[in-house]
């Protein structure tokens, strides 16, 4: 089965961002408690997704969901200022 990439999923941006909570859950749950080899690619995906969300999505809740997924996997890095504005113009 082909899983759409972030870029492919952006075809209908509103639907994509509305489905992010489910996407994050589906990616995070199977690798919680697994080794770095399993968690690493998911963390990288979520970092990229968070960068896109900060640029393209107007919902702080969406960014928080993505960041929470990263933290559940042990990633404590900061993608952007926690209380700063989005880069979306």
N, CA and C of each residue as an Amber inpcrd file, in Angstrom:
protein
   267
   0.8450000  -1.1840000   0.0000000   0.0000000   0.0000000   0.0000000
   0.8820000   1.2370000   0.0000000   0.5320000   2.2110000  -0.8080000
   1.3110000   3.4390000  -0.9160000   0.8220000   4.4510000   0.1110000
   1.7250000   4.8970000   0.9640000   1.3950000   5.9410000   1.9380000
   1.7650000   7.2830000   1.3360000   0.8040000   8.2350000   1.2880000
   1.1390000   9.5230000   0.6820000   2.1930000  10.2610000   1.4850000
   3.0610000  10.9490000   0.7570000   4.0600000  11.7850000   1.4120000
   3.3930000  13.0690000   1.8670000   4.1120000  13.8700000   2.6220000
   3.5870000  15.1510000   3.0770000   3.1750000  15.9860000   1.8760000
   4.0190000  16.0490000   0.8640000   3.7330000  16.8620000  -0.3110000
   2.4960000  16.3940000  -1.0610000   2.3400000  15.0840000  -1.2050000
   1.1660000  14.5470000  -1.8880000  -0.1010000  14.8380000  -1.0990000
  -0.0210000  14.7660000   0.2000000  -1.1810000  14.9870000   1.0460000
  -1.6310000  16.4350000   1.0310000  -0.7500000  17.3430000   0.6280000
  -1.0810000  18.7650000   0.6600000  -2.0160000  19.1660000  -0.4790000
  -2.3860000  18.2020000  -1.3530000  -3.2690000  18.5130000  -2.4520000
  -4.5450000  19.2040000  -1.9720000  -5.1120000  18.7530000  -0.9060000
  -6.2670000  19.3920000  -0.2990000  -5.8650000  19.7610000   1.1220000
  -5.2660000  20.9220000   1.2620000  -4.6320000  21.3300000   2.5150000
  -5.5850000  21.3210000   3.7000000  -6.7880000  21.8240000   3.5330000
  -7.7300000  21.8840000   4.6630000  -8.0290000  20.4780000   5.1840000
  -8.2890000  19.5410000   4.2710000  -8.5500000  18.1640000   4.6920000
  -7.3250000  17.5500000   5.3550000  -6.1540000  17.8330000   4.7850000
  -4.9240000  17.2900000   5.3560000  -4.7420000  17.7530000   6.8010000
  -4.8290000  19.0720000   7.0320000  -4.6070000  19.5820000   8.3810000
  -5.6970000  19.1250000   9.3390000  -6.9170000  18.9260000   8.8390000
  -7.9940000  18.4080000   9.6910000  -7.7320000  16.9700000  10.1270000
  -6.9530000  16.2310000   9.3370000  -6.6900000  14.8240000   9.6450000
  -5.3640000  14.5880000  10.3590000  -4.6640000  15.6560000  10.7100000
  -3.3190000  15.5060000  11.2890000  -3.3220000  14.7260000  12.6020000
  -4.2940000  14.9400000  13.4550000  -4.3120000  14.2190000  14.7410000
  -4.3150000  12.7090000  14.5050000  -5.1190000  12.2510000  13.5660000
  -5.1590000  10.8250000  13.2550000  -3.8680000  10.3330000  12.6340000
  -3.2820000  11.1460000  11.7780000  -2.0200000  10.7890000  11.1400000
  -0.9130000  10.6530000  12.1760000  -0.8310000  11.6240000  13.0810000
   0.1940000  11.5930000  14.1280000   0.0050000  10.3570000  15.0050000
  -1.2230000  10.1030000  15.4160000  -1.5090000   8.9330000  16.2530000
  -1.1080000   7.6420000  15.5400000  -1.4640000   7.5270000  14.2670000
  -1.1630000   6.3130000  13.5050000   0.3330000   6.0870000  13.3480000
   1.1110000   7.1570000  13.2890000   2.5570000   7.0210000  13.1410000
   3.2690000   6.8120000  14.4800000   2.7630000   7.4540000  15.5420000
   3.4480000   7.4360000  16.8330000   3.1690000   6.1520000  17.6170000
   1.9200000   5.7440000  17.7210000   1.5750000   4.6020000  18.5720000
   2.3820000   3.3350000  18.2990000   2.5840000   2.9490000  17.0320000
   3.3190000   1.6990000  16.7960000   4.7880000   1.7270000  17.2110000
   5.3700000   2.9130000  17.3700000   6.8030000   2.9710000  17.6780000
   7.1030000   3.4660000  19.0920000   6.0880000   3.7600000  19.8860000
   6.3230000   4.1480000  21.2820000   7.0240000   2.9900000  21.9870000
   8.1030000   3.3080000  22.6770000   8.8410000   2.2870000  23.4200000
   9.8000000   1.4610000  22.5640000   9.8530000   1.7380000  21.2760000
  10.7690000   1.0250000  20.3850000  12.1220000   1.7170000  20.3780000
  13.0550000   1.1150000  19.7250000  14.3940000   1.6700000  19.6430000
  14.4660000   2.8600000  18.7020000  15.6190000   3.5220000  18.7340000
  15.8510000   4.7080000  17.9070000  15.6670000   4.4020000  16.4200000
  16.0420000   3.2010000  16.0090000  15.9250000   2.8380000  14.5950000
  14.4700000   2.9110000  14.1180000  13.5240000   2.5540000  14.9500000
  12.1100000   2.6170000  14.5970000  11.5300000   4.0190000  14.8180000
  11.9600000   4.6790000  15.8910000  11.4100000   5.9970000  16.2190000
  11.9850000   7.1090000  15.3510000  13.2650000   7.0050000  14.9730000
  13.9540000   8.0650000  14.2420000  13.2310000   8.5630000  12.9980000
  12.8290000   7.6650000  12.0940000  12.1330000   8.1440000  10.8940000
  10.8090000   8.8440000  11.2100000  10.1200000   8.3910000  12.2290000
   8.8450000   9.0210000  12.6070000   9.1150000  10.4020000  13.2020000
  10.1410000  10.5090000  14.0240000  10.5130000  11.8150000  14.5810000
  10.8820000  12.7780000  13.4520000  11.6600000  12.3110000  12.4960000
  12.0280000  13.1650000  11.3580000  10.7920000  13.6160000  10.5930000
   9.8610000  12.7040000  10.3400000   8.6160000  13.0400000   9.6500000
   7.8420000  14.1060000  10.4300000   7.7440000  13.9050000  11.7490000
   6.9870000  14.8530000  12.5700000   7.6700000  16.2170000  12.6340000
   8.9940000  16.2360000  12.6470000   9.7050000  17.5260000  12.6030000
   9.3750000  18.2710000  11.3180000   9.4560000  17.5580000  10.1900000
   9.1270000  18.1730000   8.9020000   7.6690000  18.6370000   8.8710000
   6.7990000  17.8100000   9.3890000   5.3830000  18.1490000   9.4180000
   5.1330000  19.3850000  10.2790000   5.8350000  19.4830000  11.3990000
   5.6660000  20.6410000  12.2750000   6.1370000  21.9290000  11.5870000
   7.2410000  21.8420000  10.8630000   7.7230000  23.0120000  10.1200000
   6.6560000  23.4530000   9.1200000   6.0850000  22.5090000   8.3910000
   5.0240000  22.8370000   7.4350000   3.8040000  23.4260000   8.1350000
   3.4350000  22.8350000   9.2550000   2.2570000  23.3220000   9.9870000
   2.4650000  24.7540000  10.4460000   3.6560000  25.0640000  10.8980000
   3.9340000  26.4310000  11.3450000   3.8410000  27.4240000  10.1950000
   4.1370000  26.9730000   8.9730000   4.0820000  27.8590000   7.8050000
   2.6960000  27.9200000   7.1710000   2.0080000  26.7780000   7.1360000
   0.8250000  26.6710000   6.2910000  -0.4980000  26.4990000   7.0270000
  -0.4400000  26.1920000   8.2880000  -1.6700000  25.9010000   9.0240000
  -1.8780000  26.9770000  10.0800000  -3.0770000  27.4740000  10.2000000
  -3.3540000  28.5340000  11.1580000  -3.7270000  28.0410000  12.5460000
  -3.6160000  26.7640000  12.8040000  -4.0800000  26.1860000  14.0670000
  -2.9220000  25.8520000  15.0070000  -2.8910000  26.5260000  16.1350000
  -1.8940000  26.1890000  17.1670000  -2.1050000  24.7660000  17.6780000
  -3.3570000  24.3440000  17.7300000  -3.6690000  22.9950000  18.1980000
  -2.9870000  21.9430000  17.3270000  -2.9750000  22.1640000  16.0310000
  -2.3210000  21.2280000  15.1140000  -0.8320000  21.1440000  15.4090000
  -0.1910000  22.2830000  15.5930000   1.2410000  22.3000000  15.9180000
   1.4780000  21.5950000  17.2500000   0.6130000  21.8160000  18.2210000
   0.7680000  21.1820000  19.5300000   0.6180000  19.6670000  19.4380000
  -0.3060000  19.1980000  18.6050000  -0.4920000  17.7530000  18.4210000
   0.7780000  17.1320000  17.8570000   1.3460000  17.7700000  16.8580000
   2.5660000  17.2510000  16.2260000   3.7200000  17.2540000  17.2340000
   3.8810000  18.3630000  17.9510000   4.9580000  18.4620000  18.9420000
   4.7750000  17.4290000  20.0510000   3.5460000  17.1920000  20.4510000
   3.2810000  16.1860000  21.4880000   3.6720000  14.7930000  21.0010000
   3.3930000  14.5020000  19.7460000   3.7990000  13.2110000  19.1850000
   5.3070000  13.0430000  19.2240000   6.0280000  14.1060000  18.8740000
   7.4990000  14.0450000  18.9390000   7.9690000  13.8040000  20.3700000
   7.3720000  14.5200000  21.3140000   7.7890000  14.3610000  22.7170000
   7.5050000  12.9500000  23.2290000   6.3870000  12.3740000  22.8170000
   6.0920000  10.9920000  23.2240000   7.1630000  10.0190000  22.7460000
   7.8110000  10.3720000  21.6570000   8.8720000   9.5170000  21.1130000
  10.2530000   9.8960000  21.6410000  10.3040000  10.8660000  22.5490000
  11.5750000  11.2300000  23.1780000  12.2910000  12.3980000  22.5500000
  11.6760000  13.0510000  21.5780000  12.3160000  14.1930000  20.9140000
  11.9690000  15.4610000  21.6860000  12.9690000  16.0910000  22.2460000
  12.7590000  17.3110000  23.0370000  13.2140000  18.5690000  22.3080000
  13.5980000  18.4280000  21.0440000  14.0880000  19.5900000  20.3050000
  12.9560000  20.5850000  20.0380000  13.3430000  21.8480000  19.9390000
  12.3910000  22.9230000  19.6510000  12.4440000  23.2340000  18.1660000
  11.2990000  23.2610000  17.5340000  11.2250000  23.5680000  16.1080000
  11.1110000  25.0760000  15.9010000  10.3810000  25.7320000  16.7630000
  10.1890000  27.1730000  16.6550000   9.9240000  27.7330000  18.0340000
   9.7810000  29.0360000  18.1270000   9.5000000  29.6090000  19.4370000
   8.1640000  29.1050000  19.9620000   8.1170000  28.6330000  21.2090000
   6.8990000  28.0180000  21.7420000   5.7080000  28.9770000  21.7840000
   5.9390000  30.2410000  22.0110000   4.8330000  31.1790000  22.0680000
   4.8940000  32.2140000  20.9420000   5.7740000  31.9610000  19.9790000
   5.9230000  32.8960000  18.8740000   4.8230000  32.7510000  17.8430000
   4.7710000  33.7020000  16.9530000   3.7580000  33.6310000  15.8980000
   4.1810000  32.6400000  14.8410000   3.2420000  32.2290000  14.0470000
   3.5240000  31.3280000  12.9460000   4.2150000  32.0990000  11.8410000
   4.8960000  31.3900000  10.9660000   5.6100000  32.0620000   9.8850000
   4.7080000  32.2420000   8.6730000   3.5070000  31.7490000   8.7640000
   2.5550000  31.8840000   7.6630000   2.2020000  33.3490000   7.4550000
   2.2700000  33.8130000   6.2310000   2.0320000  35.2040000   5.9530000
   0.7300000  35.5180000   5.3340000
